[in-house]
CSV table of C-alpha atoms in Angstrom, one decimal:
chain,number,residue,atom,x,y,z
A,1,MET,CA,156.6,123.8,130.1
A,2,ASP,CA,153.8,126.2,128.7
A,3,ARG,CA,150.5,123.5,129.8
A,4,LEU,CA,149.9,122.5,132.9
A,5,VAL,CA,147.4,119.5,131.5
A,6,LYS,CA,146.8,117.5,129.6
A,7,ALA,CA,143.6,115.9,127.5
A,8,ASP,CA,143.3,112.3,126.7
A,9,VAL,CA,141.5,113.6,123.3
A,10,LYS,CA,142.1,116.7,121.0
A,11,GLU,CA,138.3,116.6,120.1
A,12,VAL,CA,134.8,116.0,122.3
A,13,GLU,CA,132.8,114.1,120.4
A,14,LEU,CA,129.1,114.8,121.8
A,15,VAL,CA,126.5,111.7,120.2
A,16,PHE,CA,123.4,113.4,119.9
A,17,LYS,CA,119.9,111.8,120.0
A,18,ARG,CA,117.0,113.7,119.4
A,19,GLY,CA,115.1,114.7,122.4
A,20,GLN,CA,117.4,113.1,125.0
A,21,LYS,CA,120.4,114.0,127.1
A,22,SER,CA,123.3,113.7,125.5
A,23,THR,CA,127.2,113.8,127.5
A,24,SER,CA,130.7,112.9,126.8
A,25,THR,CA,133.6,112.6,129.0
A,26,PHE,CA,137.3,113.3,129.0
A,27,ARG,CA,140.1,113.5,131.0
A,28,LEU,CA,142.9,116.1,131.8
A,29,THR,CA,146.3,114.9,133.4
A,30,ASN,CA,148.1,117.4,135.9
A,31,LEU,CA,152.0,117.3,134.3
A,32,MET,CA,153.6,119.1,137.8
A,33,HIS,CA,155.3,116.6,139.7
A,34,THR,CA,155.1,118.9,143.1
A,35,MET,CA,152.2,121.2,142.5
A,36,SER,CA,148.3,121.2,142.4
A,37,VAL,CA,146.7,122.7,139.4
A,38,ALA,CA,143.3,124.7,139.7
A,39,VAL,CA,141.2,124.2,135.9
A,40,SER,CA,138.5,125.9,135.0
A,41,LEU,CA,136.2,124.7,132.3
A,42,THR,CA,133.8,127.1,130.0
A,43,THR,CA,132.2,127.1,126.7
A,44,GLN,CA,131.5,129.6,124.0
A,45,ASN,CA,127.6,128.9,124.2
A,46,PRO,CA,126.7,128.5,128.0
A,47,SER,CA,123.3,128.3,127.3
A,48,PHE,CA,124.2,125.0,125.3
A,49,PHE,CA,126.3,123.1,127.6
A,50,SER,CA,127.2,122.3,131.2
A,51,PHE,CA,129.9,120.8,133.3
A,52,ASN,CA,129.8,118.6,136.1
A,53,LYS,CA,133.0,120.1,137.7
A,54,PRO,CA,133.2,123.8,135.7
A,55,PHE,CA,136.0,124.7,138.5
A,56,SER,CA,138.3,121.6,140.1
A,57,ILE,CA,141.5,120.8,141.6
A,58,ILE,CA,143.9,117.9,140.0
A,59,PRO,CA,146.8,117.0,142.5
A,60,PRO,CA,150.2,116.3,140.9
A,61,LEU,CA,150.5,114.0,138.7
A,62,SER,CA,146.6,113.0,138.7
A,63,SER,CA,143.9,112.9,136.4
A,64,SER,CA,140.2,113.6,136.6
A,65,SER,CA,137.4,112.8,134.7
A,66,TYR,CA,134.6,115.8,133.3
A,67,THR,CA,131.7,115.4,131.7
A,68,LEU,CA,129.9,117.5,129.5
A,69,PHE,CA,126.1,118.0,129.0
A,70,LEU,CA,124.3,119.2,126.3
A,71,SER,CA,122.0,121.1,129.2
A,72,GLN,CA,118.5,120.8,127.4
A,73,PRO,CA,117.4,118.0,125.2
A,74,SER,CA,116.3,119.4,121.8
A,75,ASP,CA,114.9,117.7,118.4
A,76,GLN,CA,118.0,118.9,116.8
A,77,PRO,CA,122.0,119.6,117.2
A,78,PRO,CA,122.9,123.2,118.2
A,79,LEU,CA,125.5,123.5,115.1
A,80,THR,CA,127.4,126.6,115.1
A,81,SER,CA,129.7,128.5,112.4
A,82,PRO,CA,132.1,128.0,113.6
A,83,PRO,CA,131.8,125.1,116.1
A,84,ASP,CA,132.1,125.5,119.7
A,85,ALA,CA,135.0,124.3,121.9
A,86,ILE,CA,135.9,123.6,125.6
A,87,THR,CA,138.3,126.3,127.3
A,88,VAL,CA,140.3,125.2,129.7
A,89,LYS,CA,142.4,127.4,132.0
A,90,THR,CA,144.6,126.4,134.4
A,91,ALA,CA,146.5,127.7,137.5
A,92,ILE,CA,149.3,126.7,140.1
A,93,LEU,CA,147.4,126.1,143.0
A,94,PRO,CA,150.6,125.6,145.5
A,95,LEU,CA,148.7,125.2,148.9
A,96,GLY,CA,147.2,122.3,147.1
A,97,LYS,CA,143.5,123.8,148.4
A,98,ALA,CA,140.8,126.5,147.4
A,99,HIS,CA,137.1,127.0,148.3
A,100,LEU,CA,134.9,126.9,145.0
A,101,ASP,CA,134.6,130.7,145.7
A,102,ASP,CA,138.3,131.2,145.7
A,103,LEU,CA,138.2,129.4,142.3
A,104,ARG,CA,135.9,132.0,141.0
A,105,ARG,CA,137.6,134.7,141.5
A,106,LEU,CA,140.9,133.2,140.6
A,107,PHE,CA,139.4,132.7,136.9
A,108,SER,CA,137.7,136.0,136.9
A,109,LYS,CA,140.7,138.1,137.1
A,110,PRO,CA,142.0,139.8,134.6
A,111,GLY,CA,145.1,140.0,132.4
A,112,ARG,CA,147.5,137.5,131.0
A,113,HIS,CA,147.9,134.2,132.3
A,114,ILE,CA,151.4,132.1,132.3
A,115,PHE,CA,150.6,128.9,131.2
A,116,LYS,CA,148.5,128.6,127.9
A,117,ASP,CA,144.6,127.5,127.7
A,118,ALA,CA,144.0,124.3,126.6
A,119,THR,CA,141.1,124.3,123.5
A,120,LEU,CA,139.1,121.3,123.1
A,121,PRO,CA,136.5,121.5,120.0
A,122,ILE,CA,133.2,119.6,120.5
A,123,SER,CA,131.7,117.8,118.1
A,124,PHE,CA,128.5,116.5,117.6
A,125,VAL,CA,128.3,112.8,116.2
A,126,GLY,CA,125.8,110.1,115.3
A,127,PRO,CA,122.9,109.4,112.2
A,128,HIS,CA,120.7,112.2,114.0
A,129,VAL,CA,123.5,114.6,113.5
A,130,ILE,CA,123.1,113.8,109.6
A,131,GLU,CA,119.8,113.7,109.4
A,132,HIS,CA,119.2,116.9,110.6
A,133,LEU,CA,122.2,117.9,108.2
A,134,ILE,CA,120.2,116.3,105.1
A,135,SER,CA,116.7,117.7,106.0
A,136,CYS,CA,118.0,121.0,106.7
A,137,HIS,CA,116.9,123.5,103.9
A,138,ASN,CA,118.4,126.8,105.1
A,139,HIS,CA,122.5,127.4,104.4
A,140,ILE,CA,124.8,126.0,107.6
A,141,GLY,CA,128.2,127.0,107.1
A,142,GLU,CA,130.6,124.6,107.8
A,143,THR,CA,128.4,122.0,106.8
A,144,ASP,CA,131.2,119.2,105.2
A,145,LEU,CA,132.7,119.6,108.4
A,146,PHE,CA,129.6,119.1,110.5
A,147,LEU,CA,128.9,115.8,108.3
A,148,ASN,CA,132.1,114.9,108.2
A,149,LYS,CA,132.8,115.1,112.2
A,150,ALA,CA,128.9,113.1,112.5
A,151,ILE,CA,130.1,110.5,110.1
A,152,SER,CA,132.4,109.0,113.0
A,153,GLY,CA,129.5,107.8,115.1
A,154,CYS,CA,127.7,106.0,112.9
A,155,THR,CA,127.7,102.5,111.8
A,156,GLY,CA,128.0,101.0,108.6
A,157,ASN,CA,124.2,100.3,108.3
A,158,GLN,CA,123.3,103.6,109.7
A,159,LEU,CA,125.5,105.5,107.1
A,160,THR,CA,123.3,103.2,104.5
A,161,GLY,CA,120.1,104.0,105.9
A,162,LEU,CA,121.4,107.7,105.6
A,163,LEU,CA,122.8,107.5,102.0
A,164,LYS,CA,118.7,106.7,101.0
A,165,SER,CA,117.7,109.7,102.2
A,166,ALA,CA,120.3,111.7,101.0
A,167,VAL,CA,119.3,110.6,97.5
A,168,VAL,CA,115.7,111.4,97.8
A,169,SER,CA,116.5,115.0,99.0
A,170,GLY,CA,118.6,115.8,96.6
A,171,LYS,CA,122.1,116.4,98.1
A,172,ALA,CA,124.9,114.9,95.7
A,173,ASN,CA,127.5,115.7,97.9
A,174,PHE,CA,126.1,113.8,101.4
A,175,VAL,CA,126.0,111.1,98.7
A,176,CYS,CA,129.3,111.3,97.6
A,177,THR,CA,130.6,111.5,101.5
A,178,LEU,CA,128.3,108.8,102.5
A,179,ILE,CA,129.5,106.4,99.8
A,180,ASP,CA,133.1,107.2,100.5
A,181,HIS,CA,132.7,106.1,104.4
A,182,GLY,CA,130.9,102.8,104.0
A,183,GLY,CA,127.2,103.7,102.8
A,184,ASP,CA,126.1,100.8,100.5
A,185,VAL,CA,125.6,102.1,97.0
A,186,ASN,CA,124.0,99.4,95.8
A,187,ASP,CA,121.3,99.0,99.2
A,188,LYS,CA,117.5,98.7,98.0
A,189,ASP,CA,114.5,100.3,99.7
A,190,SER,CA,111.4,98.0,101.0
A,191,LYS,CA,110.5,97.1,97.4
A,192,GLY,CA,113.5,95.9,96.1
A,193,ARG,CA,114.1,99.1,94.1
A,194,SER,CA,117.8,100.7,93.5
A,195,LEU,CA,119.5,103.9,94.5
A,196,ILE,CA,119.1,105.0,90.9
A,197,ALA,CA,115.4,104.1,91.0
A,198,LEU,CA,115.0,106.6,94.3
A,199,ALA,CA,117.0,109.4,92.5
A,200,VAL,CA,115.3,109.3,89.1
A,201,GLU,CA,111.7,109.2,90.7
A,202,ALA,CA,113.0,112.4,93.0
A,203,GLY,CA,114.5,114.1,89.5
A,204,ASN,CA,117.8,114.5,91.1
A,205,PHE,CA,120.3,114.6,88.4
A,206,ASP,CA,123.8,115.5,90.0
A,207,VAL,CA,123.2,112.3,92.2
A,208,VAL,CA,122.0,109.9,90.0
A,209,ASN,CA,125.7,110.6,88.2
A,210,VAL,CA,127.1,110.1,91.6
A,211,LEU,CA,125.5,106.9,91.9
A,212,ILE,CA,126.0,106.0,88.0
A,213,SER,CA,130.2,106.8,88.9
A,214,SER,CA,129.6,105.3,92.4
A,215,GLY,CA,128.8,101.4,90.2
A,216,CYS,CA,125.2,101.3,91.5
A,217,GLU,CA,123.4,98.9,90.2
A,218,ILE,CA,119.7,98.4,88.7
A,219,ASP,CA,117.3,95.7,88.4
A,220,ASN,CA,114.7,95.9,85.3
A,221,SER,CA,112.6,93.6,87.2
A,222,ALA,CA,112.3,96.7,89.7
A,223,ASP,CA,113.6,99.1,89.0
A,224,HIS,CA,111.4,101.1,86.1
A,225,VAL,CA,113.4,103.7,86.3
A,226,LEU,CA,112.7,104.8,82.7
A,227,HIS,CA,109.4,105.4,83.4
A,228,TYR,CA,110.1,107.4,86.7
A,229,ALA,CA,112.0,109.8,84.4
A,230,ALA,CA,109.0,109.8,81.8
A,231,ALA,CA,106.5,110.8,84.3
A,232,ILE,CA,108.4,113.7,85.2
A,233,ASN,CA,109.2,114.8,81.7
A,234,ARG,CA,112.9,114.2,82.1
A,235,VAL,CA,114.6,113.7,78.7
A,236,ASP,CA,118.0,114.6,80.7
A,237,LEU,CA,117.3,111.6,82.9
A,238,ILE,CA,116.4,109.2,80.2
A,239,GLU,CA,119.4,109.9,78.1
A,240,VAL,CA,121.9,109.3,80.9
A,241,LEU,CA,120.2,106.0,82.0
A,242,PHE,CA,119.9,104.4,78.3
A,243,ARG,CA,123.8,106.0,78.1
A,244,ALA,CA,125.4,104.7,81.0
A,245,TYR,CA,123.1,101.0,81.3
A,246,LYS,CA,123.4,98.7,78.5
A,247,ASN,CA,120.2,96.1,80.4
A,248,VAL,CA,118.4,99.6,80.5
A,249,GLU,CA,115.5,98.6,77.8
A,250,LEU,CA,113.6,101.4,76.1
A,251,ASN,CA,110.5,99.0,75.6
A,252,SER,CA,110.3,97.4,78.9
A,253,VAL,CA,106.9,96.8,80.6
A,254,ASP,CA,106.2,98.0,84.1
A,255,PHE,CA,103.4,96.2,86.1
A,256,CYS,CA,100.7,97.9,83.9
A,257,GLY,CA,102.3,96.4,80.9
A,258,ARG,CA,103.4,100.6,79.8
A,259,THR,CA,106.8,101.5,78.5
A,260,PRO,CA,108.1,104.9,78.9
A,261,ILE,CA,106.3,106.0,75.8
A,262,HIS,CA,102.9,105.3,77.5
A,263,ILE,CA,103.6,107.4,80.9
A,264,ALA,CA,104.8,110.1,78.6
A,265,ALA,CA,101.8,110.0,76.1
A,266,SER,CA,99.8,109.5,79.3
A,267,PHE,CA,101.1,113.3,80.6
A,268,GLY,CA,101.3,114.6,77.3
A,269,TYR,CA,105.2,114.7,77.1
A,270,THR,CA,106.4,115.0,73.9
A,271,GLU,CA,109.8,115.8,73.9
A,272,VAL,CA,110.5,112.5,76.1
A,273,ILE,CA,108.5,110.5,73.4
A,274,ARG,CA,110.3,111.9,70.2
A,275,PHE,CA,113.5,110.5,72.4
A,276,CYS,CA,112.6,107.3,73.1
A,277,LEU,CA,111.1,107.1,69.4
A,278,SER,CA,114.7,108.4,68.3
A,279,VAL,CA,116.5,105.8,70.0
A,280,GLY,CA,114.7,102.6,68.8
A,281,GLY,CA,111.4,102.5,71.2
A,282,ASN,CA,108.3,101.4,69.7
A,283,PRO,CA,104.7,103.3,69.6
A,284,GLU,CA,102.6,100.0,69.0
A,285,VAL,CA,103.1,98.6,72.4
A,286,LEU,CA,99.6,97.8,73.9
A,287,ASP,CA,99.5,98.1,77.8
A,288,ILE,CA,97.3,95.0,79.8
A,289,ASN,CA,94.4,96.9,78.7
A,290,ARG,CA,95.4,96.4,74.9
A,291,CYS,CA,95.6,100.4,74.9
A,292,SER,CA,98.7,102.0,73.2
A,293,PRO,CA,100.4,105.1,73.7
A,294,LEU,CA,97.9,107.2,71.6
A,295,HIS,CA,94.8,105.7,73.4
A,296,LEU,CA,96.5,107.7,76.4
A,297,ALA,CA,97.4,110.6,74.5
A,298,ALA,CA,93.6,110.5,72.9
A,299,GLN,CA,92.3,109.9,76.0
A,300,GLU,CA,93.8,112.8,77.9
A,301,GLY,CA,93.1,115.2,74.4
A,302,HIS,CA,97.1,115.8,74.2
A,303,LEU,CA,97.2,116.9,71.2
A,304,ASP,CA,101.2,117.4,70.1
A,305,VAL,CA,101.6,113.9,71.4
A,306,VAL,CA,98.6,112.6,69.0
A,307,GLU,CA,101.0,114.2,66.2
A,308,CYS,CA,104.1,112.6,67.4
A,309,LEU,CA,102.6,109.3,67.5
A,310,LEU,CA,101.2,109.5,64.3
A,311,GLU,CA,104.2,110.4,62.9
A,312,ALA,CA,105.6,107.2,63.9
A,313,SER,CA,102.8,104.8,63.4
A,314,SER,CA,100.0,104.4,61.2
A,315,TYR,CA,99.1,101.1,62.6
A,316,ALA,CA,98.0,102.6,66.2
A,317,LYS,CA,95.1,104.8,64.9
A,318,TYR,CA,93.1,101.9,64.4
A,319,ALA,CA,94.2,99.7,67.3
A,320,LEU,CA,91.2,98.2,69.4
A,321,ASN,CA,91.8,98.1,73.5
A,322,GLU,CA,90.2,95.6,75.5
A,323,HIS,CA,86.9,97.0,75.0
A,324,GLY,CA,86.8,97.7,71.4
A,325,LYS,CA,87.5,101.0,71.2
A,326,THR,CA,90.3,103.5,68.9
A,327,ALA,CA,92.0,106.3,70.3
A,328,PHE,CA,89.3,108.4,68.1
A,329,ALA,CA,86.1,106.5,70.4
A,330,LEU,CA,88.3,107.8,73.4
A,331,ALA,CA,88.7,111.0,72.7
A,332,VAL,CA,85.0,111.6,71.9
A,333,GLU,CA,83.9,109.9,75.4
A,334,ASN,CA,86.3,112.8,76.4
A,335,GLY,CA,85.1,115.7,74.8
A,336,HIS,CA,88.0,116.0,72.9
A,337,SER,CA,86.8,117.7,69.3
A,338,ASN,CA,90.6,118.9,68.4
A,339,LEU,CA,91.5,115.4,68.1
A,340,TYR,CA,88.9,114.5,65.7
A,341,ASP,CA,90.2,115.5,62.2
A,342,LEU,CA,93.8,113.9,63.4
A,343,LEU,CA,92.1,110.4,64.5
A,344,HIS,CA,89.5,110.1,61.9
A,345,LEU,CA,87.4,112.8,60.6
A,346,GLY,CA,91.5,113.2,58.3
A,347,ASP,CA,90.6,109.5,56.8
A,348,ALA,CA,87.1,109.5,56.6
A,349,LEU,CA,87.3,112.9,54.6
A,350,ASN,CA,90.3,111.3,52.0
A,351,SER,CA,88.0,108.6,51.8
A,352,ALA,CA,84.8,110.2,50.9
A,353,ALA,CA,87.2,112.7,48.2
A,354,ARG,CA,88.1,109.2,46.8
A,355,ILE,CA,84.5,107.7,45.7
A,356,ASP,CA,83.2,111.6,45.6
A,357,ASP,CA,80.9,111.1,48.2
A,358,VAL,CA,80.2,114.7,48.3
A,359,ASN,CA,77.2,114.7,51.2
A,360,GLY,CA,80.1,112.4,53.2
A,361,MET,CA,82.6,115.2,52.2
A,362,LYS,CA,80.3,118.4,53.4
A,363,ARG,CA,79.4,117.1,56.5
A,364,CYS,CA,83.2,115.8,57.8
A,365,LEU,CA,84.2,119.3,57.2
A,366,VAL,CA,81.2,121.1,59.1
A,367,GLU,CA,82.2,118.1,61.9
A,368,GLY,CA,86.0,120.0,62.0
A,369,ALA,CA,87.9,117.6,59.1
A,370,ASN,CA,91.5,120.0,58.2
A,371,VAL,CA,90.4,120.4,54.4
A,372,ASN,CA,94.2,120.4,53.8
A,373,CYS,CA,95.1,117.4,56.3
A,374,LYS,CA,97.8,115.3,54.8
A,375,ASP,CA,98.0,111.6,54.9
A,376,GLN,CA,101.5,108.8,55.6
A,377,ASN,CA,102.1,110.2,51.4
A,378,GLY,CA,101.6,113.6,51.9
A,379,TRP,CA,98.5,113.7,50.1
A,380,THR,CA,95.6,115.9,50.7
A,381,PRO,CA,92.1,114.8,49.9
A,382,LEU,CA,92.3,117.5,47.1
A,383,HIS,CA,95.5,115.2,45.5
A,384,ARG,CA,93.0,112.0,46.0
A,385,ALA,CA,90.1,113.6,44.9
A,386,ALA,CA,92.5,114.9,41.3
A,387,PHE,CA,93.8,111.9,40.9
A,388,LYS,CA,90.6,110.1,40.7
A,389,GLY,CA,89.1,112.6,38.7
A,390,ARG,CA,86.2,113.1,41.4
A,391,ILE,CA,85.3,117.2,39.8
A,392,GLU,CA,82.4,117.6,42.1
A,393,SER,CA,85.0,116.6,45.2
A,394,VAL,CA,87.7,119.3,43.9
A,395,LYS,CA,84.6,121.7,44.0
A,396,VAL,CA,83.7,121.1,47.4
A,397,LEU,CA,87.3,121.2,48.6
A,398,LEU,CA,88.4,124.1,46.8
A,399,ASN,CA,85.2,126.0,48.1
A,400,HIS,CA,86.4,125.2,51.4
A,401,GLY,CA,89.8,126.2,51.9
A,402,ALA,CA,91.5,123.5,49.5
A,403,GLN,CA,95.1,125.3,49.2
A,404,VAL,CA,96.0,124.2,45.5
A,405,ASN,CA,99.9,124.1,45.5
A,406,LEU,CA,100.2,122.0,48.6
A,407,VAL,CA,103.0,119.1,47.8
A,408,ASP,CA,103.0,115.7,49.0
A,409,HIS,CA,106.2,113.4,49.5
A,410,ASN,CA,107.4,113.0,46.4
A,411,GLY,CA,106.7,116.6,45.2
A,412,TYR,CA,103.5,116.2,44.0
A,413,THR,CA,100.8,119.0,43.4
A,414,PRO,CA,97.4,118.3,42.8
A,415,LEU,CA,97.4,119.8,39.6
A,416,HIS,CA,100.6,117.1,38.6
A,417,CYS,CA,98.3,114.0,39.9
A,418,ALA,CA,95.2,115.1,37.9
A,419,VAL,CA,97.1,115.4,34.6
A,420,GLU,CA,99.3,112.3,35.3
A,421,ALA,CA,95.7,110.8,35.7
A,422,GLY,CA,94.4,112.4,32.7
A,423,HIS,CA,91.4,114.5,33.8
A,424,VAL,CA,91.8,117.4,31.9
A,425,GLU,CA,88.8,119.2,33.4
A,426,VAL,CA,89.9,118.4,36.9
A,427,ALA,CA,93.2,120.4,35.6
A,428,LEU,CA,91.5,123.4,34.0
A,429,LEU,CA,89.4,123.7,37.3
A,430,LEU,CA,92.9,123.7,39.6
A,431,ILE,CA,94.4,126.3,37.1
A,432,ALA,CA,91.2,128.4,37.7
A,433,TYR,CA,91.7,128.5,41.2
A,434,GLY,CA,95.4,129.2,41.3
A,435,ALA,CA,97.3,126.2,40.7
A,436,LYS,CA,100.9,126.9,39.7
A,437,ALA,CA,101.6,124.7,36.5
A,438,ASN,CA,104.0,126.4,34.1
A,439,VAL,CA,106.4,123.1,32.7
A,440,LYS,CA,109.7,124.3,34.1
A,441,ARG,CA,107.6,123.6,37.2
A,442,LEU,CA,107.0,120.4,36.5
A,443,LYS,CA,109.9,119.5,35.1
A,444,GLY,CA,111.5,120.8,38.7
A,445,LEU,CA,109.5,118.9,40.5
A,446,VAL,CA,108.3,115.6,38.7
A,447,PRO,CA,110.4,113.6,37.2
A,448,LEU,CA,108.9,112.8,33.5
A,449,ASN,CA,109.7,109.6,32.9
A,450,SER,CA,105.8,108.7,32.5
A,451,ASP,CA,104.5,107.9,29.6
A,452,CYS,CA,101.4,109.0,30.5
A,453,PHE,CA,102.4,112.3,31.7
A,454,LYS,CA,104.3,112.9,28.7
A,455,ASN,CA,100.5,112.5,27.0
A,456,HIS,CA,98.5,114.2,29.3
A,457,LEU,CA,100.8,117.1,29.6
A,458,SER,CA,100.8,118.6,26.4
A,459,LEU,CA,96.8,119.3,27.0
A,460,VAL,CA,97.7,121.4,30.0
A,461,GLN,CA,100.7,123.2,28.3
A,462,PRO,CA,99.1,125.6,27.1
A,463,LEU,CA,96.6,126.3,28.8
A,464,CYS,CA,99.7,127.0,31.3
A,465,HIS,CA,100.8,129.8,29.3
A,466,GLU,CA,97.3,131.1,28.8
A,467,LYS,CA,97.2,131.4,32.8
A,468,GLU,CA,100.5,132.9,32.4
């Protein structure tokens, strides 16, 4: 026999409650048939723990109960790495009796004991321990060990409540462990939102993946997960949600009637918008105030977003909100002059060029219109004026820096437009300003299947060679 006593537990579990006294009781049994056994209880951190009986005597084949106390109430458990433990020292007591001082002297003697000391690890359990581990930002050694021990003192409902905290805090390993031990992955918060919604709102990509793989479901009526992801500029979250859930709708609206594209437009998140558009997002949805995403982007002055939305929608520029205002009007109201050209002046300049309104063109250019802006077909004002044969408009545009060799979506330059429409005087002016018009280049850019083009090409061809 190498031990004199046997404990009724392999480790002592101490239910920690924040700000309250914590105790745990265990029993030791004397294994000797005829001899009493003296017992000494100590811990590695006596400032944290105390015993009701640090020294005691157990009669033959008898048992005795002991209580471990957390010395002072605390707001957090005194976790140490490695965890603390109770050392149980024993000695045979032939007379069966001894004073307390005698026991102290007995166990204070140096030297090797004949019988082995017993060691009982101390584990802190309960939800308050897990709450502390979740909230702790500093690294705690053996955190997973502490977590697994603490779970044994929690009910299923407590684990579910703790699961929400772990999700919001971004502790993916805690989320896994709590789900594995009974936390309800499909529990809802007070607003009916799923854990996925909480994780997305907090921007926790790893947690989102854990919840998806654990079977967390979403409810589109309450879980505006794509909206949450759009609000924090997280294309990665939108993509993983879109791939994982077939019922996620890119054009779903929140309580304000806004789609994820609306949300991204209001914050200026161009990449989110581009992704949404690439997988079927509609840039022309109107919210409850009849505002399109373009209205919101213009109101906030987000140039890149405005450009992106204009590429995707020709209608949105002219849409009126509930107050009858276009996106351009909102840009003016908020002083975003960098948007004027895109939202209005470019149209006005093209219109003036089409009807040869020289004064109108000059006014647009003074106000900030881009002389080389392109419409949905890639035409600049110079393309339009050249095609219409508006010689005065062409002069104004050239004098304000219009580029003569810009091509539209079909490869036409302003010179092509002038030649095809038969406006020789305009063609000569463009060539004088450097328009490249040799026959080889024209053949390379424009299909020569127009009778009108063939007729007028002969007029310009000699001039092209003279220029060269």
